[in-house]
């Protein structure tokens, strides 16, 4: 997960804003990966509230259950 967070930060920001619909994203971290999907923690600014941020947890499921680490990498990067 550390490598995913370090090397694909821009991609994770796009997922949070475009797929999950979170606006004003500040930080995204993958917190867990299993054979059915991945968990993300997204921190964003609260619109119309000065210096206010909120953190939400999201679950993104894979299209098919994965069996190996290689399969998980392939699903995450699709």
Coordinates of N, CA, C and O in Angstrom, one line a residue:
X1 N 0.8 -1.2 0.0 CA 0.0 0.0 0.0 C 0.9 1.2 0.0 O 0.5 2.2 -0.6
X2 N 2.0 1.2 0.7 CA 2.9 2.4 0.7 C 3.3 2.8 -0.6 O 3.3 4.0 -1.0
X3 N 3.7 1.8 -1.5 CA 4.2 2.1 -2.8 C 3.0 2.7 -3.6 O 3.2 3.6 -4.4
X4 N 1.8 2.1 -3.5 CA 0.7 2.6 -4.2 C 0.4 4.1 -3.8 O 0.2 4.9 -4.7
X5 N 0.5 4.4 -2.5 CA 0.2 5.8 -2.1 C 1.3 6.7 -2.6 O 1.1 7.9 -3.0
X6 N 2.6 6.3 -2.6 CA 3.7 7.1 -3.0 C 3.7 7.3 -4.5 O 3.9 8.4 -5.0
X7 N 3.6 6.2 -5.3 CA 3.8 6.3 -6.7 C 2.6 6.7 -7.5 O 2.7 7.0 -8.7
X8 N 1.4 6.6 -6.9 CA 0.2 6.9 -7.7 C -0.7 7.9 -7.0 O -1.9 7.8 -7.1
X9 N -0.1 8.8 -6.3 CA -0.8 9.9 -5.6 C -1.8 10.7 -6.5 O -2.9 10.9 -6.2
X10 N -1.3 11.1 -7.7 CA -2.1 11.8 -8.6 C -3.3 11.0 -9.1 O -4.4 11.5 -9.3
X11 N -3.1 9.7 -9.4 CA -4.2 8.9 -9.8 C -5.2 8.7 -8.7 O -6.4 8.7 -9.0
X12 N -4.7 8.6 -7.5 CA -5.7 8.5 -6.4 C -6.5 9.8 -6.2 O -7.7 9.7 -5.9
X13 N -5.9 10.9 -6.4 CA -6.6 12.2 -6.4 C -7.7 12.2 -7.4 O -8.8 12.7 -7.2
X14 N -7.4 11.7 -8.6 CA -8.4 11.7 -9.7 C -9.5 10.7 -9.3 O -10.7 11.0 -9.6
X15 N -9.2 9.6 -8.8 CA -10.3 8.6 -8.3 C -11.2 9.3 -7.3 O -12.4 9.2 -7.4
X16 N -10.6 10.0 -6.4 CA -11.4 10.6 -5.3 C -12.3 11.7 -5.9 O -13.5 11.8 -5.5
X17 N -11.8 12.5 -6.8 CA -12.6 13.6 -7.3 C -13.5 13.2 -8.4 O -14.7 13.6 -8.5
X18 N -13.1 12.3 -9.4 CA -13.9 12.0 -10.5 C -14.8 10.8 -10.3 O -16.0 10.8 -10.7
X19 N -14.4 9.8 -9.6 CA -15.2 8.6 -9.4 C -16.0 8.7 -8.1 O -17.2 8.4 -8.1
X20 N -15.4 9.1 -7.0 CA -16.1 9.2 -5.8 C -16.9 10.5 -5.6 O -17.7 10.6 -4.7
X21 N -16.5 11.5 -6.4 CA -17.3 12.8 -6.4 C -16.9 13.7 -5.2 O -17.7 14.6 -4.9
X22 N -15.8 13.5 -4.6 CA -15.3 14.4 -3.5 C -14.7 15.6 -4.1 O -13.9 15.6 -5.0
X23 N -15.2 16.8 -3.6 CA -14.7 18.1 -4.1 C -13.6 18.6 -3.1 O -13.6 18.3 -1.9
X24 N -12.7 19.4 -3.7 CA -11.6 20.1 -2.9 C -10.8 19.0 -2.1 O -10.6 19.2 -0.9
X25 N -10.4 18.0 -2.8 CA -9.6 16.9 -2.2 C -8.2 17.5 -1.8 O -7.5 18.1 -2.5
X26 N -7.8 17.2 -0.6 CA -6.5 17.6 -0.1 C -5.5 16.4 0.0 O -4.4 16.5 -0.3
X27 N -6.0 15.2 0.4 CA -5.2 14.1 0.7 C -6.0 12.8 0.4 O -7.1 12.7 0.8
X28 N -5.3 11.8 -0.2 CA -5.9 10.5 -0.4 C -4.9 9.4 0.0 O -3.7 9.5 -0.4
X29 N -5.4 8.4 0.7 CA -4.5 7.3 1.1 C -5.3 6.0 0.9 O -6.5 5.9 1.3
X30 N -4.6 5.0 0.4 CA -5.2 3.7 0.4 C -4.8 3.1 1.7 O -3.7 3.0 2.1
X31 N -5.9 2.6 2.5 CA -5.6 2.1 3.8 C -5.7 0.6 3.9 O -5.3 0.0 4.9
X32 N -6.3 0.0 2.9 CA -6.4 -1.5 2.9 C -6.7 -2.0 1.5 O -7.4 -1.4 0.7
X33 N -6.2 -3.2 1.2 CA -6.5 -3.9 0.0 C -6.7 -5.4 0.3 O -5.9 -6.0 1.1
X34 N -7.8 -6.0 -0.2 CA -8.0 -7.4 0.0 C -8.5 -7.9 -1.4 O -8.5 -7.2 -2.4
X35 N -9.0 -9.2 -1.4 CA -9.3 -9.8 -2.7 C -10.6 -9.3 -3.3 O -10.8 -9.4 -4.5
X36 N -11.4 -8.5 -2.5 CA -12.6 -7.9 -3.1 C -12.5 -6.5 -3.4 O -13.4 -5.9 -4.1
X37 N -11.5 -5.7 -3.0 CA -11.4 -4.3 -3.3 C -10.4 -3.6 -2.4 O -9.6 -4.2 -1.8
X38 N -10.5 -2.3 -2.4 CA -9.6 -1.5 -1.6 C -10.4 -0.4 -0.8 O -11.5 0.0 -1.2
X39 N -9.7 0.0 0.3 CA -10.3 1.0 1.2 C -9.5 2.3 1.0 O -8.2 2.2 1.0
X40 N -10.1 3.4 0.9 CA -9.4 4.7 0.8 C -9.9 5.7 1.8 O -11.1 5.7 2.2
X41 N -9.0 6.5 2.3 CA -9.3 7.6 3.3 C -9.0 8.9 2.5 O -7.9 9.1 2.0
X42 N -10.1 9.7 2.4 CA -10.0 10.9 1.6 C -10.3 12.1 2.5 O -11.3 12.2 3.2
X43 N -9.3 13.1 2.5 CA -9.5 14.3 3.3 C -9.7 15.4 2.3 O -9.0 15.6 1.4
X44 N -10.8 16.2 2.6 CA -11.1 17.3 1.8 C -11.5 18.5 2.6 O -11.9 18.4 3.7
X45 N -11.5 19.7 1.9 CA -11.9 20.9 2.5 C -13.4 21.0 2.5 O -14.1 20.6 1.5
X46 N -14.0 21.5 3.6 CA -15.5 21.7 3.6 C -15.8 23.0 2.9 O -15.3 24.1 3.4
X47 N -16.6 23.0 1.9 CA -17.0 24.2 1.2 C -17.6 25.2 2.2 O -18.4 24.8 3.0
X48 N -17.3 26.5 2.0 CA -17.9 27.6 2.8 C -17.6 27.6 4.2 O -18.2 28.2 5.0
X49 N -16.6 26.8 4.7 CA -16.1 26.8 6.1 C -14.6 27.0 6.1 O -13.9 26.1 5.7
X50 N -14.2 28.1 6.6 CA -12.8 28.4 6.7 C -12.0 27.4 7.5 O -12.3 27.1 8.6
X51 N -10.9 26.9 6.9 CA -10.0 26.0 7.6 C -10.6 24.7 8.1 O -10.1 24.1 9.1
X52 N -11.8 24.3 7.6 CA -12.4 23.1 8.0 C -12.2 22.0 7.0 O -12.4 22.2 5.8
X53 N -11.7 20.9 7.5 CA -11.6 19.7 6.7 C -12.3 18.5 7.2 O -12.7 18.5 8.4
X54 N -12.6 17.6 6.4 CA -13.3 16.4 6.8 C -12.6 15.2 6.2 O -12.1 15.3 5.1
X55 N -12.7 14.1 6.8 CA -12.1 12.8 6.3 C -13.2 11.8 6.3 O -13.9 11.6 7.2
X56 N -13.2 11.1 5.1 CA -14.2 10.1 4.8 C -13.5 8.8 4.4 O -12.4 8.9 3.8
X57 N -14.1 7.7 4.7 CA -13.6 6.4 4.3 C -14.5 5.9 3.1 O -15.7 6.0 3.2
X58 N -13.9 5.3 2.1 CA -14.6 4.7 1.0 C -14.1 3.3 0.7 O -12.9 3.0 0.9
X59 N -15.0 2.5 0.2 CA -14.7 1.2 -0.3 C -14.9 1.1 -1.8 O -16.0 1.4 -2.2
X60 N -13.9 0.7 -2.5 CA -14.1 0.5 -4.0 C -13.8 -1.0 -4.3 O -12.8 -1.5 -4.0
X61 N -14.9 -1.6 -4.8 CA -14.8 -3.0 -5.1 C -14.1 -3.3 -6.4 O -14.2 -2.5 -7.4
X62 N -13.5 -4.5 -6.5 CA -12.9 -4.9 -7.8 C -14.0 -5.5 -8.7 O -15.0 -6.0 -8.1
X63 N -13.8 -5.5 -10.0 CA -14.8 -6.1 -10.8 C -15.0 -7.6 -10.6 O -16.1 -8.2 -10.7
X64 N -13.8 -8.3 -10.3 CA -13.8 -9.7 -10.0 C -12.9 -9.9 -8.8 O -12.0 -9.1 -8.6
X65 N -13.2 -10.9 -8.0 CA -12.3 -11.2 -6.8 C -10.9 -11.5 -7.4 O -10.8 -12.2 -8.4
X66 N -9.9 -11.1 -6.7 CA -8.5 -11.4 -7.1 C -7.9 -12.5 -6.3 O -8.3 -12.7 -5.1
X67 N -7.0 -13.2 -6.9 CA -6.4 -14.4 -6.2 C -5.0 -14.1 -5.7 O -4.5 -14.6 -4.7
X68 N -4.2 -13.3 -6.5 CA -2.8 -13.1 -6.2 C -2.5 -11.6 -6.1 O -3.4 -10.7 -6.5
X69 N -1.4 -11.3 -5.6 CA -0.9 -9.9 -5.5 C -0.9 -9.3 -6.9 O -1.3 -8.1 -7.1
X70 N -0.4 -10.0 -7.9 CA -0.4 -9.5 -9.3 C -1.8 -9.1 -9.8 O -1.9 -8.1 -10.5
X71 N -2.7 -10.0 -9.5 CA -4.1 -9.7 -9.9 C -4.6 -8.4 -9.2 O -5.3 -7.6 -9.9
X72 N -4.3 -8.2 -8.0 CA -4.7 -7.0 -7.2 C -4.1 -5.8 -7.9 O -4.8 -4.8 -8.1
X73 N -2.8 -5.9 -8.2 CA -2.1 -4.7 -8.8 C -2.8 -4.4 -10.1 O -3.0 -3.2 -10.5
X74 N -3.1 -5.4 -10.9 CA -3.8 -5.2 -12.2 C -5.1 -4.5 -12.0 O -5.5 -3.6 -12.8
X75 N -5.9 -5.0 -11.1 CA -7.3 -4.4 -10.8 C -7.1 -2.9 -10.4 O -7.9 -2.1 -10.8
X76 N -6.2 -2.6 -9.5 CA -6.0 -1.3 -8.9 C -5.7 -0.3 -10.0 O -6.1 0.8 -10.1
X77 N -4.8 -0.8 -10.9 CA -4.3 0.2 -12.0 C -5.2 0.2 -13.2 O -4.9 1.0 -14.1
X78 N -6.3 -0.4 -13.2 CA -7.2 -0.4 -14.4 C -8.0 0.9 -14.4 O -8.4 1.4 -13.4

